PDB file of N, CA and C in Angstrom:
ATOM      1  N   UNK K  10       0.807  -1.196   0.000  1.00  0.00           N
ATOM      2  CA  UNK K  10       0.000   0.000   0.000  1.00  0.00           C
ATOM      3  C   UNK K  10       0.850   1.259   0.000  1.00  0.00           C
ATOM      4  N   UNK K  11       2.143   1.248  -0.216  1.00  0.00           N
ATOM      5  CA  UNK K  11       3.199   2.557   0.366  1.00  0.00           C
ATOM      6  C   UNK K  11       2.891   3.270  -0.950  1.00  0.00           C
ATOM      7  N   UNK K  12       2.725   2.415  -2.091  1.00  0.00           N
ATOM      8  CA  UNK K  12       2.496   3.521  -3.710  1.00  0.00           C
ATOM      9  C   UNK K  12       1.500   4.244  -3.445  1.00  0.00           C
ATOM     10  N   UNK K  13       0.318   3.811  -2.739  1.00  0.00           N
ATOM     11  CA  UNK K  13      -1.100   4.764  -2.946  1.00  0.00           C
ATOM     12  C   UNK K  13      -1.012   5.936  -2.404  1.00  0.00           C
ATOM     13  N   UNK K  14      -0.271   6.696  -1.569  1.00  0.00           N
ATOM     14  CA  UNK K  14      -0.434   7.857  -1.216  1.00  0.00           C
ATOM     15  C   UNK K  14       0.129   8.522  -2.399  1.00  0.00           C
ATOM     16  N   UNK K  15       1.538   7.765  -3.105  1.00  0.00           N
ATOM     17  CA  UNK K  15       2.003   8.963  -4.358  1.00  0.00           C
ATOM     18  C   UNK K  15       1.477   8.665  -5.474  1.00  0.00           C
ATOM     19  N   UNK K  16      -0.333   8.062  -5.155  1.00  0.00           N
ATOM     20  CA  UNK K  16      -1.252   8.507  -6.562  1.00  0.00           C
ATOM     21  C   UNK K  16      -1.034   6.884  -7.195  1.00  0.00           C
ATOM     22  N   UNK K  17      -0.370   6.147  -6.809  1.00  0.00           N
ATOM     23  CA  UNK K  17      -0.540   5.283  -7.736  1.00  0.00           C
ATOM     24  C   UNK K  17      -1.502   3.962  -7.674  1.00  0.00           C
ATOM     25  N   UNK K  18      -1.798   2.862  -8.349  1.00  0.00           N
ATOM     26  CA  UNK K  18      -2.557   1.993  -7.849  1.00  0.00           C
ATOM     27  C   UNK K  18      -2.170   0.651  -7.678  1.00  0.00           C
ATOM     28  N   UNK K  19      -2.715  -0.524  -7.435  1.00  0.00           N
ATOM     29  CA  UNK K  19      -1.650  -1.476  -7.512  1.00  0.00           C
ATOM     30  C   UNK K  19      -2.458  -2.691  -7.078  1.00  0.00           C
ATOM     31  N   UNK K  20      -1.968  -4.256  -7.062  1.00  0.00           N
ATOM     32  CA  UNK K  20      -2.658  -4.812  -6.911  1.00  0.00           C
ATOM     33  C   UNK K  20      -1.214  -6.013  -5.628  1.00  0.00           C
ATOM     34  N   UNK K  21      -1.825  -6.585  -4.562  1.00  0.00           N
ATOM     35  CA  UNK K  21      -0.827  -7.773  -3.952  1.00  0.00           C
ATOM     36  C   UNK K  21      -1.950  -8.623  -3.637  1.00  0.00           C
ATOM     37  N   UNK K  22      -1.397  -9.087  -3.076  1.00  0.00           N
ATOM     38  CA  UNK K  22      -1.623 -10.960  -1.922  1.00  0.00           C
ATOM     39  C   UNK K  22      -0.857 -10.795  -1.065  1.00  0.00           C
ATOM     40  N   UNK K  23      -1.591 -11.053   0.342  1.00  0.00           N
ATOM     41  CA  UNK K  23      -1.342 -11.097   1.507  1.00  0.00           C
ATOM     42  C   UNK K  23      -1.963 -12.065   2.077  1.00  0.00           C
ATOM     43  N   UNK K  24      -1.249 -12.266   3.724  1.00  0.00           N
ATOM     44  CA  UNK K  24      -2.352 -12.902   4.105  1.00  0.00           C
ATOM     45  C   UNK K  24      -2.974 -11.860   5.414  1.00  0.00           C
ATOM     46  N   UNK K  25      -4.276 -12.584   5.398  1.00  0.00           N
ATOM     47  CA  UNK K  25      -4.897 -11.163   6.971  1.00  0.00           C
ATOM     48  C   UNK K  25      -3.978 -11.582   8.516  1.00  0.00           C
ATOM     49  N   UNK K  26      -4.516 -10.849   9.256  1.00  0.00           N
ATOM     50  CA  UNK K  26      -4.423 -11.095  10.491  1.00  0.00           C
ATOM     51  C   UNK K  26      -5.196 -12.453  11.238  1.00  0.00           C
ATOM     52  N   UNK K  27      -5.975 -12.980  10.460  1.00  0.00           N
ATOM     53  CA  UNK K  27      -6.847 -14.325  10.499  1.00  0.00           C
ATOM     54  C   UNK K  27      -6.400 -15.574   9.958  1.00  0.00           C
ATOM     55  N   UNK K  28      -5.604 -15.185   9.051  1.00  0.00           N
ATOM     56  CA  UNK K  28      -4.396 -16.398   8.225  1.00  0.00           C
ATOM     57  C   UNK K  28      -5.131 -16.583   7.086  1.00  0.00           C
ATOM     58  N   UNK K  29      -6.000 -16.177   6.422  1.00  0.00           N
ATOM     59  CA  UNK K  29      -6.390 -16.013   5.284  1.00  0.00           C
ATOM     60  C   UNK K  29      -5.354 -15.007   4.176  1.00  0.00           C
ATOM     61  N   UNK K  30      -5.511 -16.134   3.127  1.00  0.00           N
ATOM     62  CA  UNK K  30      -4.810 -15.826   2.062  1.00  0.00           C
ATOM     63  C   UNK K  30      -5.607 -14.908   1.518  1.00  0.00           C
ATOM     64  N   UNK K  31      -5.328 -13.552   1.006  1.00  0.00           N
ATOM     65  CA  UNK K  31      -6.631 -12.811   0.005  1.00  0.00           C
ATOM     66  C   UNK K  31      -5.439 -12.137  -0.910  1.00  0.00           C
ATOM     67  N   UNK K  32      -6.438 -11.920  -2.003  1.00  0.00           N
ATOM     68  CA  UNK K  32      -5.980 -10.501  -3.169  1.00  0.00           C
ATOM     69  C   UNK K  32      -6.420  -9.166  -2.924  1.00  0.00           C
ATOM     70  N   UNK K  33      -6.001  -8.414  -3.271  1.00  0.00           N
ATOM     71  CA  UNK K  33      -6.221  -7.145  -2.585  1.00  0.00           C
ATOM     72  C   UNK K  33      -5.522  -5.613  -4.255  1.00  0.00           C
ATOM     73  N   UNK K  34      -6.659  -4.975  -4.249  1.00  0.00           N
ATOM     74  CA  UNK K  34      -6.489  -4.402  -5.033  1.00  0.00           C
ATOM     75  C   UNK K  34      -6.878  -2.703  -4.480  1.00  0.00           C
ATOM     76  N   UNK K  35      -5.949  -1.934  -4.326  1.00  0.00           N
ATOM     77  CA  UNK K  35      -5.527  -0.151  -3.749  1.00  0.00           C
ATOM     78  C   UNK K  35      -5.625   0.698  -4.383  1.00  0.00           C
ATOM     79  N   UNK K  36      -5.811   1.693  -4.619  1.00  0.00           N
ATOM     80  CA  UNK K  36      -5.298   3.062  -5.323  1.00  0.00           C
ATOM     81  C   UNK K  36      -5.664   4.262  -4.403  1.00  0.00           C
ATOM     82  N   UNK K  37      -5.395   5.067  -4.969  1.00  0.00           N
ATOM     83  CA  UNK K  37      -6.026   6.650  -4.264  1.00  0.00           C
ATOM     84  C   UNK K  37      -7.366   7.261  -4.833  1.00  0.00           C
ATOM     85  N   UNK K  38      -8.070   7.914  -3.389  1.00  0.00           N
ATOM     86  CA  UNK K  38      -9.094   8.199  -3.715  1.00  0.00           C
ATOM     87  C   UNK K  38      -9.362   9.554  -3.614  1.00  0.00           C
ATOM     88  N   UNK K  39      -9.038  10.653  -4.741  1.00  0.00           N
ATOM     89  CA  UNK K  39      -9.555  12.313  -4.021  1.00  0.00           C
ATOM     90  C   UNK K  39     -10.572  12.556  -3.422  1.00  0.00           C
ATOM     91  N   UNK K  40     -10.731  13.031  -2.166  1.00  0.00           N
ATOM     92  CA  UNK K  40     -11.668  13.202  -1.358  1.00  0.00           C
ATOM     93  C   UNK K  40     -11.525  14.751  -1.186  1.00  0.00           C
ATOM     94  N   UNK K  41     -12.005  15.482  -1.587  1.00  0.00           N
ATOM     95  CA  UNK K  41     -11.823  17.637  -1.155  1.00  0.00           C
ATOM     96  C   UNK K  41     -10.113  17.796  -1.684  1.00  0.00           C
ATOM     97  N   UNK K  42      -9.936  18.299  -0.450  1.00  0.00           N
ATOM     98  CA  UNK K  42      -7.971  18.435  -0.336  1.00  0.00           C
ATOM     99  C   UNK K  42      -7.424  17.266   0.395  1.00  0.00           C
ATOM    100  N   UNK K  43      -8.021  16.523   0.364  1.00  0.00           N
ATOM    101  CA  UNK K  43      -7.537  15.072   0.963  1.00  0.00           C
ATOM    102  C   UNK K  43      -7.310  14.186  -0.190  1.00  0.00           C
ATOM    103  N   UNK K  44      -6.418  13.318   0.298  1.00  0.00           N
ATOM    104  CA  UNK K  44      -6.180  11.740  -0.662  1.00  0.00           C
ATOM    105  C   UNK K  44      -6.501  10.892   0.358  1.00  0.00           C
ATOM    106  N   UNK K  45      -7.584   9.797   0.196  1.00  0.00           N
ATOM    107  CA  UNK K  45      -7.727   8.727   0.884  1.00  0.00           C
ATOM    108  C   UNK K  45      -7.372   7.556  -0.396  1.00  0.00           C
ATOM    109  N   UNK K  46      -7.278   6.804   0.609  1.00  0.00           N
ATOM    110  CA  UNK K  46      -6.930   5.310   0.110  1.00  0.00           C
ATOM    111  C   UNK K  46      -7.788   4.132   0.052  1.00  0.00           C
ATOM    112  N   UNK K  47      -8.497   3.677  -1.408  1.00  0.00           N
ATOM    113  CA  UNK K  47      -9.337   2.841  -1.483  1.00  0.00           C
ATOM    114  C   UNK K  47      -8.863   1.539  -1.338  1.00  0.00           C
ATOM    115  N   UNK K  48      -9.065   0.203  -0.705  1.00  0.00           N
ATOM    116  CA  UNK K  48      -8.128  -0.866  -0.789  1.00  0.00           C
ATOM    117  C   UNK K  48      -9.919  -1.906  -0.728  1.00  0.00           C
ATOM    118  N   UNK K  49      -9.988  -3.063  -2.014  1.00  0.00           N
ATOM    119  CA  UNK K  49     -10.580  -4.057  -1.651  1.00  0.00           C
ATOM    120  C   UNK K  49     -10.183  -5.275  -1.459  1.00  0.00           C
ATOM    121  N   UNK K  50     -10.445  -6.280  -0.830  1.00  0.00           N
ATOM    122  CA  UNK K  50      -9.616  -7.343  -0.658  1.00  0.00           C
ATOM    123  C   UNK K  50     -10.981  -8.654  -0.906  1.00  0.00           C
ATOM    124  N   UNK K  51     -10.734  -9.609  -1.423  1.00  0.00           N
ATOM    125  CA  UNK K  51     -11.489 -11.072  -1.419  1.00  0.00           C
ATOM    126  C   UNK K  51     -10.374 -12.590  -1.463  1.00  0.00           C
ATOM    127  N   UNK K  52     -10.952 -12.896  -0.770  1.00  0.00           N
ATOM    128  CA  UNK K  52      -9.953 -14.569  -0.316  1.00  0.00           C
ATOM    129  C   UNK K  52      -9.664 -15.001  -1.566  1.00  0.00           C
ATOM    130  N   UNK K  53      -8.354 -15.454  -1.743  1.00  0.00           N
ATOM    131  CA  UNK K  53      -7.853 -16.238  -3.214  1.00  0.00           C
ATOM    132  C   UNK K  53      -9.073 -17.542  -3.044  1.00  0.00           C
ATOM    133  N   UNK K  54      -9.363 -18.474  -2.550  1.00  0.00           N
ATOM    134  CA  UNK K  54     -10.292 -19.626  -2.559  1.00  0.00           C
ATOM    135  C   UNK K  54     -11.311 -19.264  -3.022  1.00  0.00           C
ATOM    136  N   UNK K  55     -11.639 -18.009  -2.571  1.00  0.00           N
ATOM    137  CA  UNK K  55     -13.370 -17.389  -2.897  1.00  0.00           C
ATOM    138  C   UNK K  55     -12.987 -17.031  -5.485  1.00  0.00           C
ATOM    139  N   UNK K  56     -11.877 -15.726  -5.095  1.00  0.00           N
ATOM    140  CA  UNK K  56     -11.485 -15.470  -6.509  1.00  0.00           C
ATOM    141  C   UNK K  56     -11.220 -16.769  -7.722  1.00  0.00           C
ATOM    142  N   UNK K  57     -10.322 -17.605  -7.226  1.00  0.00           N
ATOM    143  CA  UNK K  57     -10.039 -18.445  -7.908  1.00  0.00           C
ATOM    144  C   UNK K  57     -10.900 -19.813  -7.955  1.00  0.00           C
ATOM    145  N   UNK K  58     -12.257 -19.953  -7.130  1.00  0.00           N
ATOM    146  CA  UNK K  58     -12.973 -20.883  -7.236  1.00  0.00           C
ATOM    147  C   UNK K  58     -13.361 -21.002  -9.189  1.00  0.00           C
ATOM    148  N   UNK K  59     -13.972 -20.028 -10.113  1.00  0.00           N
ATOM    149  CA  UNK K  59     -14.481 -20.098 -10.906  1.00  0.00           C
ATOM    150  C   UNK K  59     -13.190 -21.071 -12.105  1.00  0.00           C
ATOM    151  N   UNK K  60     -12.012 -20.451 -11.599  1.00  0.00           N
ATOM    152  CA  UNK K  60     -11.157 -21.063 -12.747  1.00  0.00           C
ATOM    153  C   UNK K  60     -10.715 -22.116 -12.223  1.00  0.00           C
ATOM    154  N   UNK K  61     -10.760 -22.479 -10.655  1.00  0.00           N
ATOM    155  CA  UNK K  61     -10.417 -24.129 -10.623  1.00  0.00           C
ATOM    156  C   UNK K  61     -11.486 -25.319 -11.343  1.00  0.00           C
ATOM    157  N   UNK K  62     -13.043 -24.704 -11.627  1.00  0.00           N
ATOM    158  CA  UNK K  62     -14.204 -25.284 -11.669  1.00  0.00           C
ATOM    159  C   UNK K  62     -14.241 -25.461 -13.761  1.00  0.00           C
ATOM    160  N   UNK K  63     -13.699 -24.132 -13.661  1.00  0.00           N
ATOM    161  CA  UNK K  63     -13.080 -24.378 -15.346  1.00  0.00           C
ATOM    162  C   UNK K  63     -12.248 -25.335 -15.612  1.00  0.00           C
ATOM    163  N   UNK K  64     -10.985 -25.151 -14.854  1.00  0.00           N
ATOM    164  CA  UNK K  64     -10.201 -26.330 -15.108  1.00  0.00           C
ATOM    165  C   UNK K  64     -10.474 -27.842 -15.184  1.00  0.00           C
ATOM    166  N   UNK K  65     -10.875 -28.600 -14.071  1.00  0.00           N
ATOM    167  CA  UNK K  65     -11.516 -29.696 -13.838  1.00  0.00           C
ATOM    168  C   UNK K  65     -12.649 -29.625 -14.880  1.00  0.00           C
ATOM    169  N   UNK K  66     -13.791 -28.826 -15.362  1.00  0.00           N
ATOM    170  CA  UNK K  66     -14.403 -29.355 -16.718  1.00  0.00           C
ATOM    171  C   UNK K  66     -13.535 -29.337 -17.829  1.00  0.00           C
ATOM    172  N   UNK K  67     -12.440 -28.566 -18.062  1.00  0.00           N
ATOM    173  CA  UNK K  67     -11.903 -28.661 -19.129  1.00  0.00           C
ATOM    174  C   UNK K  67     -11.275 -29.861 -19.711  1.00  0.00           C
ATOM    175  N   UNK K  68     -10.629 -30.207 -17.838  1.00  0.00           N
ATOM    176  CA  UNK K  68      -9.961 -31.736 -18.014  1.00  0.00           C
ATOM    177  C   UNK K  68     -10.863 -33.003 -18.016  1.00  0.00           C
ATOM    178  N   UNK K  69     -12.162 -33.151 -17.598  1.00  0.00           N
ATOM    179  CA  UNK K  69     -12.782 -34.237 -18.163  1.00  0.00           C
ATOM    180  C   UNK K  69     -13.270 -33.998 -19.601  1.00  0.00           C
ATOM    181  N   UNK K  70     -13.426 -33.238 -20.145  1.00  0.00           N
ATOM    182  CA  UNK K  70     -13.939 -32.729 -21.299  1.00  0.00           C
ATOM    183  C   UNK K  70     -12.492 -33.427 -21.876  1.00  0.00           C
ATOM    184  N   UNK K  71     -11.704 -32.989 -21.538  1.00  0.00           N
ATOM    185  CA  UNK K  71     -10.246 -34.072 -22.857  1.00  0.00           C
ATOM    186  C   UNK K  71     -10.686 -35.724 -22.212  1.00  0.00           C
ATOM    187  N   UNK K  72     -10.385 -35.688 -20.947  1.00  0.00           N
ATOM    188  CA  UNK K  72     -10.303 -37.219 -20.840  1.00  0.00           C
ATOM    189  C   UNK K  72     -11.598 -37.993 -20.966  1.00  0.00           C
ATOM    190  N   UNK K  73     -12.565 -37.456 -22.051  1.00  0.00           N
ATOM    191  CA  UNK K  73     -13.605 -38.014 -22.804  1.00  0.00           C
ATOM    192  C   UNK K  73     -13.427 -38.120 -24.072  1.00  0.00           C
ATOM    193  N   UNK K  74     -13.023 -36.571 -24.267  1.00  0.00           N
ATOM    194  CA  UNK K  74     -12.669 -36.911 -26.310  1.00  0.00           C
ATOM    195  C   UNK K  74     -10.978 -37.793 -26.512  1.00  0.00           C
ATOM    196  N   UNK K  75     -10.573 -38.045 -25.607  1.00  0.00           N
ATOM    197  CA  UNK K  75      -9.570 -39.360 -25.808  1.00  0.00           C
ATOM    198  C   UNK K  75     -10.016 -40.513 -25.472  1.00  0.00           C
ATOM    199  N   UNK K  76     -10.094 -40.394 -24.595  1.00  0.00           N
ATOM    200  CA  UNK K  76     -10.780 -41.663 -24.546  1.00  0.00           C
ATOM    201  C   UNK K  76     -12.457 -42.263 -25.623  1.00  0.00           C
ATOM    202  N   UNK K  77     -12.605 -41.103 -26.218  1.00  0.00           N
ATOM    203  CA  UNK K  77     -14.126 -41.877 -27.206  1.00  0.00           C
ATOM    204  C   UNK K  77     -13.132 -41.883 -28.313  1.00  0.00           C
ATOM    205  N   UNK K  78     -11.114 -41.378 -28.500  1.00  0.00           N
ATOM    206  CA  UNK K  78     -10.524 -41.300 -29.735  1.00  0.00           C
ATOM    207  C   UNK K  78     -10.166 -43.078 -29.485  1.00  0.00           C
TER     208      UNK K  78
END
């Protein structure tokens, strides 16, 4: 988070204070004569559920059209 005050934005992985793994995406937010700092965060398990669920259909989807080859 040290870039977001000089305007910039950025994206890491951490883990919380709970031991959860998350992604986490920052930038700056103009507020009047203020800069605040927007930061959202969601658990890698929660983000990456859709493409593990891709993967595994993708891979029975081959180990059908080889196996019907």
């Amino acid at each position: 988070f040290a870039e977001a005050p000089a305007g910039k934005e950025g994206q890491t992985r951490y883990m919380t204070e709970a031991g959860q793994e998350v992604l986490c995406s920052y930038g700056p937010v103009p507020v009047g004569n203020r800069q605040w700092i927007l930061a959202s965060q969601v658990g890698v398990n929660t983000a990456l559920k859709p493409v593990r669920r891709l993967s595994w259909f993708i891979l029975g989807i081959s180990l059908l059209v080889i196996a019907l080859l």
